[in-house]
mmCIF file of C-alpha atoms in Angstrom:
data_model
loop_
_atom_site.group_PDB
_atom_site.id
_atom_site.type_symbol
_atom_site.label_atom_id
_atom_site.label_comp_id
_atom_site.label_asym_id
_atom_site.label_seq_id
_atom_site.Cartn_x
_atom_site.Cartn_y
_atom_site.Cartn_z
ATOM 1 C CA UNK T 486 -10.086 -9.684 -29.393
ATOM 2 C CA UNK T 487 -11.412 -6.175 -28.799
ATOM 3 C CA UNK T 488 -10.064 -3.625 -31.277
ATOM 4 C CA UNK T 489 -8.696 -0.363 -29.907
ATOM 5 C CA UNK T 490 -7.478 3.003 -31.129
ATOM 6 C CA UNK T 491 -4.930 4.314 -28.623
ATOM 7 C CA UNK T 492 -4.359 8.063 -28.298
ATOM 8 C CA UNK T 493 -1.554 9.553 -26.206
ATOM 9 C CA UNK T 494 1.589 11.665 -26.427
ATOM 10 C CA UNK T 495 4.077 11.930 -23.485
ATOM 11 C CA UNK T 496 6.126 9.420 -21.491
ATOM 12 C CA UNK T 497 3.141 8.938 -19.167
ATOM 13 C CA UNK T 498 1.212 7.274 -22.003
ATOM 14 C CA UNK T 499 3.836 4.883 -23.393
ATOM 15 C CA UNK T 500 3.673 2.166 -20.686
ATOM 16 C CA UNK T 501 -0.120 2.114 -21.050
ATOM 17 C CA UNK T 502 0.239 1.476 -24.784
ATOM 18 C CA UNK T 503 2.776 -1.270 -24.129
ATOM 19 C CA UNK T 504 0.401 -2.928 -21.650
ATOM 20 C CA UNK T 505 -2.427 -2.994 -24.212
ATOM 21 C CA UNK T 506 -0.117 -4.541 -26.789
ATOM 22 C CA UNK T 507 1.220 -7.104 -24.308
ATOM 23 C CA UNK T 508 -2.317 -8.104 -23.327
ATOM 24 C CA UNK T 509 -3.084 -8.873 -26.962
ATOM 25 C CA UNK T 510 -5.630 -6.195 -27.762
ATOM 26 C CA UNK T 511 -6.034 -5.469 -31.465
ATOM 27 C CA UNK T 512 -4.541 -1.977 -31.698
ATOM 28 C CA UNK T 513 -5.750 -0.612 -35.031
ATOM 29 C CA UNK T 514 -3.653 2.552 -34.813
ATOM 30 C CA UNK T 515 -1.836 4.842 -32.396
ATOM 31 C CA UNK T 516 -2.781 8.526 -32.585
ATOM 32 C CA UNK T 517 -0.334 11.070 -31.207
ATOM 33 C CA UNK T 518 0.847 14.653 -31.641
ATOM 34 C CA UNK T 519 3.165 15.563 -34.559
ATOM 35 C CA UNK T 520 6.941 15.435 -34.175
ATOM 36 C CA UNK T 521 8.269 18.674 -32.623
ATOM 37 C CA UNK T 522 11.650 20.475 -32.592
ATOM 38 C CA UNK T 523 13.461 19.775 -29.320
ATOM 39 C CA UNK T 524 16.497 21.356 -27.663
ATOM 40 C CA UNK T 525 18.737 24.223 -28.682
ATOM 41 C CA UNK T 526 19.467 22.616 -32.045
ATOM 42 C CA UNK T 527 15.714 22.203 -32.660
ATOM 43 C CA UNK T 528 16.031 18.553 -33.677
ATOM 44 C CA UNK T 529 12.704 17.195 -34.959
ATOM 45 C CA UNK T 530 11.774 14.562 -32.368
ATOM 46 C CA UNK T 531 8.869 12.089 -32.219
ATOM 47 C CA UNK T 532 6.700 12.080 -29.085
ATOM 48 C CA UNK T 533 7.372 9.161 -26.724
ATOM 49 C CA UNK T 534 4.166 7.364 -27.729
ATOM 50 C CA UNK T 535 5.184 7.398 -31.393
ATOM 51 C CA UNK T 536 8.571 5.950 -30.465
ATOM 52 C CA UNK T 537 6.858 3.192 -28.479
ATOM 53 C CA UNK T 538 4.396 2.474 -31.309
ATOM 54 C CA UNK T 539 7.212 2.158 -33.828
ATOM 55 C CA UNK T 540 9.041 -0.271 -31.536
ATOM 56 C CA UNK T 541 5.857 -2.359 -31.376
ATOM 57 C CA UNK T 542 5.278 -2.197 -35.118
ATOM 58 C CA UNK T 543 1.980 -0.320 -34.809
ATOM 59 C CA UNK T 544 0.642 2.196 -37.363
ATOM 60 C CA UNK T 545 0.840 5.827 -36.266
ATOM 61 C CA UNK T 546 -1.442 8.765 -37.106
ATOM 62 C CA UNK T 547 -0.268 12.303 -36.207
ATOM 63 C CA UNK T 548 -2.897 15.001 -36.782
ATOM 64 C CA UNK T 549 -1.904 18.578 -35.995
ATOM 65 C CA UNK T 550 -5.519 19.174 -35.017
ATOM 66 C CA UNK T 551 -8.004 16.327 -34.899
ATOM 67 C CA UNK T 552 -11.254 18.242 -35.365
ATOM 68 C CA UNK T 553 -12.174 18.562 -39.062
ATOM 69 C CA UNK T 554 -9.056 16.736 -40.242
ATOM 70 C CA UNK T 555 -8.643 13.951 -42.801
ATOM 71 C CA UNK T 556 -7.079 11.899 -40.021
ATOM 72 C CA UNK T 557 -10.314 12.057 -38.002
ATOM 73 C CA UNK T 558 -12.232 10.262 -40.718
ATOM 74 C CA UNK T 559 -9.347 7.824 -41.142
ATOM 75 C CA UNK T 560 -9.616 6.925 -37.441
ATOM 76 C CA UNK T 561 -13.393 6.515 -37.596
ATOM 77 C CA UNK T 562 -13.076 4.331 -40.716
ATOM 78 C CA UNK T 563 -10.921 1.886 -38.769
ATOM 79 C CA UNK T 564 -14.103 1.047 -36.787
ATOM 80 C CA UNK T 565 -12.524 0.337 -33.398
ATOM 81 C CA UNK T 566 -14.590 -1.222 -30.628
ATOM 82 C CA UNK T 567 -13.062 1.212 -28.123
ATOM 83 C CA UNK T 568 -10.932 4.350 -28.051
ATOM 84 C CA UNK T 569 -8.456 4.632 -25.162
ATOM 85 C CA UNK T 570 -6.733 7.971 -24.471
ATOM 86 C CA UNK T 571 -4.000 8.875 -22.002
ATOM 87 C CA UNK T 572 -2.638 12.440 -22.036
ATOM 88 C CA UNK T 573 -3.364 12.854 -25.740
ATOM 89 C CA UNK T 574 -3.632 16.638 -25.490
ATOM 90 C CA UNK T 575 -6.792 17.364 -27.490
ATOM 91 C CA UNK T 576 -10.534 17.143 -26.775
ATOM 92 C CA UNK T 577 -12.116 14.510 -29.018
ATOM 93 C CA UNK T 578 -14.753 15.659 -31.524
ATOM 94 C CA UNK T 579 -18.319 14.383 -31.102
ATOM 95 C CA UNK T 580 -18.082 12.305 -34.285
ATOM 96 C CA UNK T 581 -15.294 10.252 -32.728
ATOM 97 C CA UNK T 582 -16.877 10.085 -29.263
ATOM 98 C CA UNK T 583 -20.015 8.591 -30.836
ATOM 99 C CA UNK T 584 -18.257 6.136 -33.170
ATOM 100 C CA UNK T 585 -16.934 3.166 -31.132
ATOM 101 C CA UNK T 586 -19.611 0.832 -29.720
ATOM 102 C CA UNK T 587 -17.802 0.562 -26.366
ATOM 103 C CA UNK T 588 -17.223 4.320 -26.194
ATOM 104 C CA UNK T 589 -14.123 6.410 -25.554
ATOM 105 C CA UNK T 590 -12.321 6.205 -22.223
ATOM 106 C CA UNK T 591 -9.519 8.255 -20.696
ATOM 107 C CA UNK T 592 -6.748 7.432 -18.230
ATOM 108 C CA UNK T 593 -6.510 10.684 -16.243
ATOM 109 C CA UNK T 594 -3.797 11.396 -13.655
ATOM 110 C CA UNK T 595 -5.948 12.755 -10.834
ATOM 111 C CA UNK T 596 -8.738 11.714 -8.515
ATOM 112 C CA UNK T 597 -11.574 13.310 -10.438
ATOM 113 C CA UNK T 598 -13.503 15.537 -10.055
ATOM 114 C CA UNK T 599 -10.392 17.245 -8.632
ATOM 115 C CA UNK T 600 -7.829 18.560 -11.104
ATOM 116 C CA UNK T 601 -9.517 18.382 -14.464
ATOM 117 C CA UNK T 602 -7.227 19.638 -17.214
ATOM 118 C CA UNK T 603 -3.753 19.288 -18.665
ATOM 119 C CA UNK T 604 -1.472 19.593 -15.596
ATOM 120 C CA UNK T 605 -3.099 17.569 -12.783
ATOM 121 C CA UNK T 606 0.155 16.122 -11.426
ATOM 122 C CA UNK T 607 1.980 19.458 -11.374
ATOM 123 C CA UNK T 608 -0.925 21.189 -9.667
ATOM 124 C CA UNK T 609 -1.470 18.542 -7.010
ATOM 125 C CA UNK T 610 2.169 18.844 -5.912
ATOM 126 C CA UNK T 611 2.175 22.646 -6.085
ATOM 127 C CA UNK T 612 -0.954 22.707 -3.911
ATOM 128 C CA UNK T 613 0.678 20.486 -1.290
ATOM 129 C CA UNK T 614 -1.813 17.650 -1.699
ATOM 130 C CA UNK T 615 -1.144 14.516 0.343
ATOM 131 C CA UNK T 616 -2.531 12.102 -2.251
ATOM 132 C CA UNK T 617 -3.231 11.820 -5.924
ATOM 133 C CA UNK T 618 -4.176 8.957 -8.215
ATOM 134 C CA UNK T 619 -5.619 7.800 -11.512
ATOM 135 C CA UNK T 620 -9.179 7.856 -12.804
ATOM 136 C CA UNK T 621 -10.510 5.747 -15.679
ATOM 137 C CA UNK T 622 -13.485 7.640 -17.093
ATOM 138 C CA UNK T 623 -15.807 7.827 -20.059
ATOM 139 C CA UNK T 624 -15.120 10.811 -22.284
ATOM 140 C CA UNK T 625 -17.523 13.505 -23.330
ATOM 141 C CA UNK T 626 -17.101 16.857 -25.046
ATOM 142 C CA UNK T 627 -16.698 18.736 -21.779
ATOM 143 C CA UNK T 628 -13.149 18.596 -20.379
ATOM 144 C CA UNK T 629 -12.599 15.552 -18.110
ATOM 145 C CA UNK T 630 -16.265 15.618 -17.076
ATOM 146 C CA UNK T 631 -17.387 12.107 -18.017
ATOM 147 C CA UNK T 632 -18.615 9.353 -15.707
ATOM 148 C CA UNK T 633 -15.987 7.688 -13.510
ATOM 149 C CA UNK T 634 -15.436 3.961 -14.091
ATOM 150 C CA UNK T 635 -12.620 3.242 -11.614
ATOM 151 C CA UNK T 636 -10.034 5.029 -9.485
ATOM 152 C CA UNK T 637 -6.910 4.256 -7.506
ATOM 153 C CA UNK T 638 -5.223 6.640 -5.046
ATOM 154 C CA UNK T 639 -1.559 6.826 -4.011
ATOM 155 C CA UNK T 640 0.133 9.063 -1.409
ATOM 156 C CA UNK T 641 2.257 12.052 -2.379
ATOM 157 C CA UNK T 642 5.372 11.682 -0.245
ATOM 158 C CA UNK T 643 7.208 14.730 1.120
ATOM 159 C CA UNK T 644 10.134 14.233 -1.288
ATOM 160 C CA UNK T 645 8.005 13.428 -4.345
ATOM 161 C CA UNK T 646 8.231 15.678 -7.371
ATOM 162 C CA UNK T 647 6.256 15.856 -10.596
ATOM 163 C CA UNK T 648 8.681 13.738 -12.634
ATOM 164 C CA UNK T 649 8.663 10.909 -10.134
ATOM 165 C CA UNK T 650 4.893 11.020 -9.799
ATOM 166 C CA UNK T 651 4.508 10.853 -13.588
ATOM 167 C CA UNK T 652 6.329 7.513 -13.497
ATOM 168 C CA UNK T 653 4.374 6.232 -10.492
ATOM 169 C CA UNK T 654 1.005 7.251 -11.922
ATOM 170 C CA UNK T 655 1.800 5.866 -15.353
ATOM 171 C CA UNK T 656 2.367 2.459 -13.741
ATOM 172 C CA UNK T 657 -0.793 2.835 -11.641
ATOM 173 C CA UNK T 658 -2.771 3.851 -14.724
ATOM 174 C CA UNK T 659 -1.494 0.909 -16.711
ATOM 175 C CA UNK T 660 -2.410 -1.572 -13.964
ATOM 176 C CA UNK T 661 -5.792 0.026 -13.313
ATOM 177 C CA UNK T 662 -6.693 0.012 -17.005
ATOM 178 C CA UNK T 663 -5.658 -3.629 -17.282
ATOM 179 C CA UNK T 664 -7.968 -4.475 -14.364
ATOM 180 C CA UNK T 665 -10.836 -2.297 -15.618
ATOM 181 C CA UNK T 666 -10.972 -3.131 -19.332
ATOM 182 C CA UNK T 667 -12.671 -6.547 -19.002
ATOM 183 C CA UNK T 668 -15.654 -4.991 -17.216
ATOM 184 C CA UNK T 669 -15.917 -2.264 -19.881
ATOM 185 C CA UNK T 670 -15.849 -4.852 -22.640
ATOM 186 C CA UNK T 671 -18.478 -7.115 -21.069
ATOM 187 C CA UNK T 672 -20.653 -4.236 -19.866
ATOM 188 C CA UNK T 673 -20.400 -4.869 -16.115
ATOM 189 C CA UNK T 674 -18.373 -1.761 -15.215
ATOM 190 C CA UNK T 675 -19.455 0.926 -12.771
ATOM 191 C CA UNK T 676 -20.437 4.449 -13.859
ATOM 192 C CA UNK T 677 -20.329 7.217 -11.271
ATOM 193 C CA UNK T 678 -21.436 10.726 -12.223
ATOM 194 C CA UNK T 679 -18.903 13.349 -11.127
ATOM 195 C CA UNK T 680 -19.981 15.730 -8.360
ATOM 196 C CA UNK T 681 -19.777 19.142 -10.035
ATOM 197 C CA UNK T 682 -19.600 20.853 -6.624
ATOM 198 C CA UNK T 683 -16.194 19.210 -6.054
ATOM 199 C CA UNK T 684 -14.639 20.148 -9.400
ATOM 200 C CA UNK T 685 -11.237 21.867 -9.509
ATOM 201 C CA UNK T 686 -9.065 22.587 -12.540
ATOM 202 C CA UNK T 687 -5.390 22.188 -13.396
ATOM 203 C CA UNK T 688 -4.710 24.131 -16.559
ATOM 204 C CA UNK T 689 -1.370 23.839 -18.349
ATOM 205 C CA UNK T 690 1.373 25.560 -16.354
ATOM 206 C CA UNK T 691 1.807 29.238 -17.232
ATOM 207 C CA UNK T 692 5.046 31.214 -17.146
ATOM 208 C CA UNK T 693 3.643 33.214 -14.231
ATOM 209 C CA UNK T 694 3.230 30.027 -12.173
ATOM 210 C CA UNK T 695 6.908 29.217 -12.661
ATOM 211 C CA UNK T 696 8.128 32.423 -10.983
ATOM 212 C CA UNK T 697 9.012 32.338 -7.285
ATOM 213 C CA UNK T 698 7.233 34.871 -5.066
ATOM 214 C CA UNK T 699 9.574 35.205 -2.096
ATOM 215 C CA UNK T 700 6.832 36.680 0.105
ATOM 216 C CA UNK T 701 5.257 33.208 0.289
ATOM 217 C CA UNK T 702 6.372 30.873 3.068
ATOM 218 C CA UNK T 703 9.097 28.298 2.442
ATOM 219 C CA UNK T 704 6.777 25.264 2.479
ATOM 220 C CA UNK T 705 4.656 26.821 -0.270
ATOM 221 C CA UNK T 706 7.800 27.588 -2.283
ATOM 222 C CA UNK T 707 9.177 24.080 -1.753
ATOM 223 C CA UNK T 708 5.924 22.641 -3.094
ATOM 224 C CA UNK T 709 6.206 24.967 -6.092
ATOM 225 C CA UNK T 710 9.795 23.893 -6.811
ATOM 226 C CA UNK T 711 9.043 20.171 -6.632
ATOM 227 C CA UNK T 712 5.781 20.638 -8.513
ATOM 228 C CA UNK T 713 7.757 22.171 -11.396
ATOM 229 C CA UNK T 714 10.602 19.621 -11.280
ATOM 230 C CA UNK T 715 11.973 18.473 -13.681
ATOM 231 C CA UNK T 716 9.886 20.603 -16.020
ATOM 232 C CA UNK T 717 9.223 23.427 -16.613
ATOM 233 C CA UNK T 718 11.362 24.425 -13.531
ATOM 234 C CA UNK T 719 10.767 27.259 -11.054
ATOM 235 C CA UNK T 720 12.751 30.453 -11.463
ATOM 236 C CA UNK T 721 13.559 33.759 -9.807
ATOM 237 C CA UNK T 722 15.701 36.690 -10.939
ATOM 238 C CA UNK T 723 19.200 37.558 -9.787
ATOM 239 C CA UNK T 724 21.586 40.176 -11.189
ATOM 240 C CA UNK T 725 19.073 41.017 -13.930
ATOM 241 C CA UNK T 726 18.880 37.451 -15.249
ATOM 242 C CA UNK T 727 16.548 34.508 -14.788
ATOM 243 C CA UNK T 728 17.865 32.088 -12.168
ATOM 244 C CA UNK T 729 16.336 28.598 -12.250
ATOM 245 C CA UNK T 730 15.795 26.636 -9.059
ATOM 246 C CA UNK T 731 15.839 22.932 -9.901
ATOM 247 C CA UNK T 732 15.713 21.704 -6.318
ATOM 248 C CA UNK T 733 15.393 23.194 -2.860
ATOM 249 C CA UNK T 734 14.308 22.329 0.685
ATOM 250 C CA UNK T 735 12.752 24.225 3.550
ATOM 251 C CA UNK T 736 15.659 25.913 5.349
ATOM 252 C CA UNK T 737 16.439 26.213 9.072
ATOM 253 C CA UNK T 738 17.698 29.778 9.457
ATOM 254 C CA UNK T 739 15.338 32.011 11.453
ATOM 255 C CA UNK T 740 15.354 35.562 10.182
ATOM 256 C CA UNK T 741 13.463 38.828 9.828
ATOM 257 C CA UNK T 742 15.048 39.761 6.499
ATOM 258 C CA UNK T 743 13.236 41.098 3.463
ATOM 259 C CA UNK T 744 11.949 38.125 1.422
ATOM 260 C CA UNK T 745 14.419 37.254 -1.322
ATOM 261 C CA UNK T 746 17.487 38.122 0.774
ATOM 262 C CA UNK T 747 20.363 35.643 1.066
ATOM 263 C CA UNK T 748 20.616 34.926 4.808
ATOM 264 C CA UNK T 749 22.975 31.928 5.029
ATOM 265 C CA UNK T 750 25.671 30.331 2.852
ATOM 266 C CA UNK T 751 26.973 26.787 3.409
ATOM 267 C CA UNK T 752 29.236 24.469 1.408
ATOM 268 C CA UNK T 753 26.469 22.688 -0.512
ATOM 269 C CA UNK T 754 23.541 25.141 -0.351
ATOM 270 C CA UNK T 755 22.494 28.669 0.478
ATOM 271 C CA UNK T 756 19.330 29.970 2.117
ATOM 272 C CA UNK T 757 17.063 32.743 0.899
ATOM 273 C CA UNK T 758 14.522 34.506 3.114
ATOM 274 C CA UNK T 759 10.893 33.684 2.364
ATOM 275 C CA UNK T 760 7.631 34.765 3.968
ATOM 276 C CA UNK T 761 6.788 34.497 7.670
ATOM 277 C CA UNK T 762 10.441 34.360 8.734
ATOM 278 C CA UNK T 763 11.112 31.113 6.861
ATOM 279 C CA UNK T 764 13.898 30.302 4.402
ATOM 280 C CA UNK T 765 14.249 28.246 1.245
ATOM 281 C CA UNK T 766 17.534 26.333 0.950
ATOM 282 C CA UNK T 767 18.723 26.092 -2.674
ATOM 283 C CA UNK T 768 20.610 22.910 -3.668
ATOM 284 C CA UNK T 769 20.352 22.631 -7.462
ATOM 285 C CA UNK T 770 20.386 25.791 -9.587
ATOM 286 C CA UNK T 771 20.976 27.268 -13.031
ATOM 287 C CA UNK T 772 22.185 30.864 -13.318
ATOM 288 C CA UNK T 773 21.281 32.852 -16.431
ATOM 289 C CA UNK T 774 23.274 31.689 -19.452
ATOM 290 C CA UNK T 775 24.823 28.726 -17.595
ATOM 291 C CA UNK T 776 24.194 25.023 -17.370
ATOM 292 C CA UNK T 777 22.395 23.367 -14.471
ATOM 293 C CA UNK T 778 24.684 22.781 -11.485
ATOM 294 C CA UNK T 779 24.646 21.907 -7.802
ATOM 295 C CA UNK T 780 24.644 24.811 -5.395
ATOM 296 C CA UNK T 781 28.090 23.645 -4.260
ATOM 297 C CA UNK T 782 29.402 23.995 -7.838
ATOM 298 C CA UNK T 783 27.730 27.375 -8.144
ATOM 299 C CA UNK T 784 29.264 28.658 -4.925
ATOM 300 C CA UNK T 785 32.741 27.517 -6.036
ATOM 301 C CA UNK T 786 32.395 29.135 -9.452
ATOM 302 C CA UNK T 787 29.849 31.556 -10.886
ATOM 303 C CA UNK T 788 28.389 32.283 -7.441
ATOM 304 C CA UNK T 789 31.683 32.568 -5.546
ATOM 305 C CA UNK T 790 30.982 36.245 -4.887
ATOM 306 C CA UNK T 791 27.509 35.582 -3.472
ATOM 307 C CA UNK T 792 27.153 37.325 -0.106
ATOM 308 C CA UNK T 793 24.674 37.425 2.741
ATOM 309 C CA UNK T 794 22.396 40.356 1.986
ATOM 310 C CA UNK T 795 22.293 39.773 -1.796
ATOM 311 C CA UNK T 796 18.785 39.953 -3.174
ATOM 312 C CA UNK T 797 16.785 37.554 -5.328
ATOM 313 C CA UNK T 798 13.607 39.018 -6.824
#
């Protein structure tokens, strides 16, 4: 059976690893990022792919940085037939790209050449795209620029958010890789050069991208909120503190108020003026220094003094 080194880190990658194991591929090792402190108590926590590998009884390698490391040579010395990556988080050095006879392939969560980079799912939702998908591609030293082997598209529904799409695309990626691997192994797969004129990028989400700009229309803001849900979460400022918006919808209240102004308050939500006379209805929030709560809970408690005319910035 074909021998594989699998490289991945987040929840997106774990089902793909489990598929490879279930299909009987000889997984020589699983390469993932080091354990990181998580939460307020900074508990050292393994990445999801490490947890999955340990459940499956597979050896794990965790280089802080692959290039120039002892672990790089360790991986090469295992002499895999193929390297499979899925959201690993580092560009592979040339020595590794050149080592396996079947090459190095990547399961990427976009329809390349659109959305190369580390946050393709977030960016597709933020941009209001109507579809996304998975691309299986050969890897090269340039970011997500290798030849396309196979692709599968799925719609982005109006209520979809990044977390849900991660789960959907992980399943799509697992199935597509399962279907595609035999052709890679026997040399009958397709190779399509990416059209550089169609390239777009989706860099890792910056703090600036998380902040709500109330001068934008409500549909744009809704796409931003769901594109950042459930991480890293959109935010605004209110009463000199950061105010997270976990979930919202396009509101119904017509207005000519200054963007950021509270224009309507109901039992389970409140509406804030956005650009072009639109409103964003907030349903799931987190005031500064408080836990996440529904807007209804907020309005009964911390936000009980919220009034029409109050300003978010």
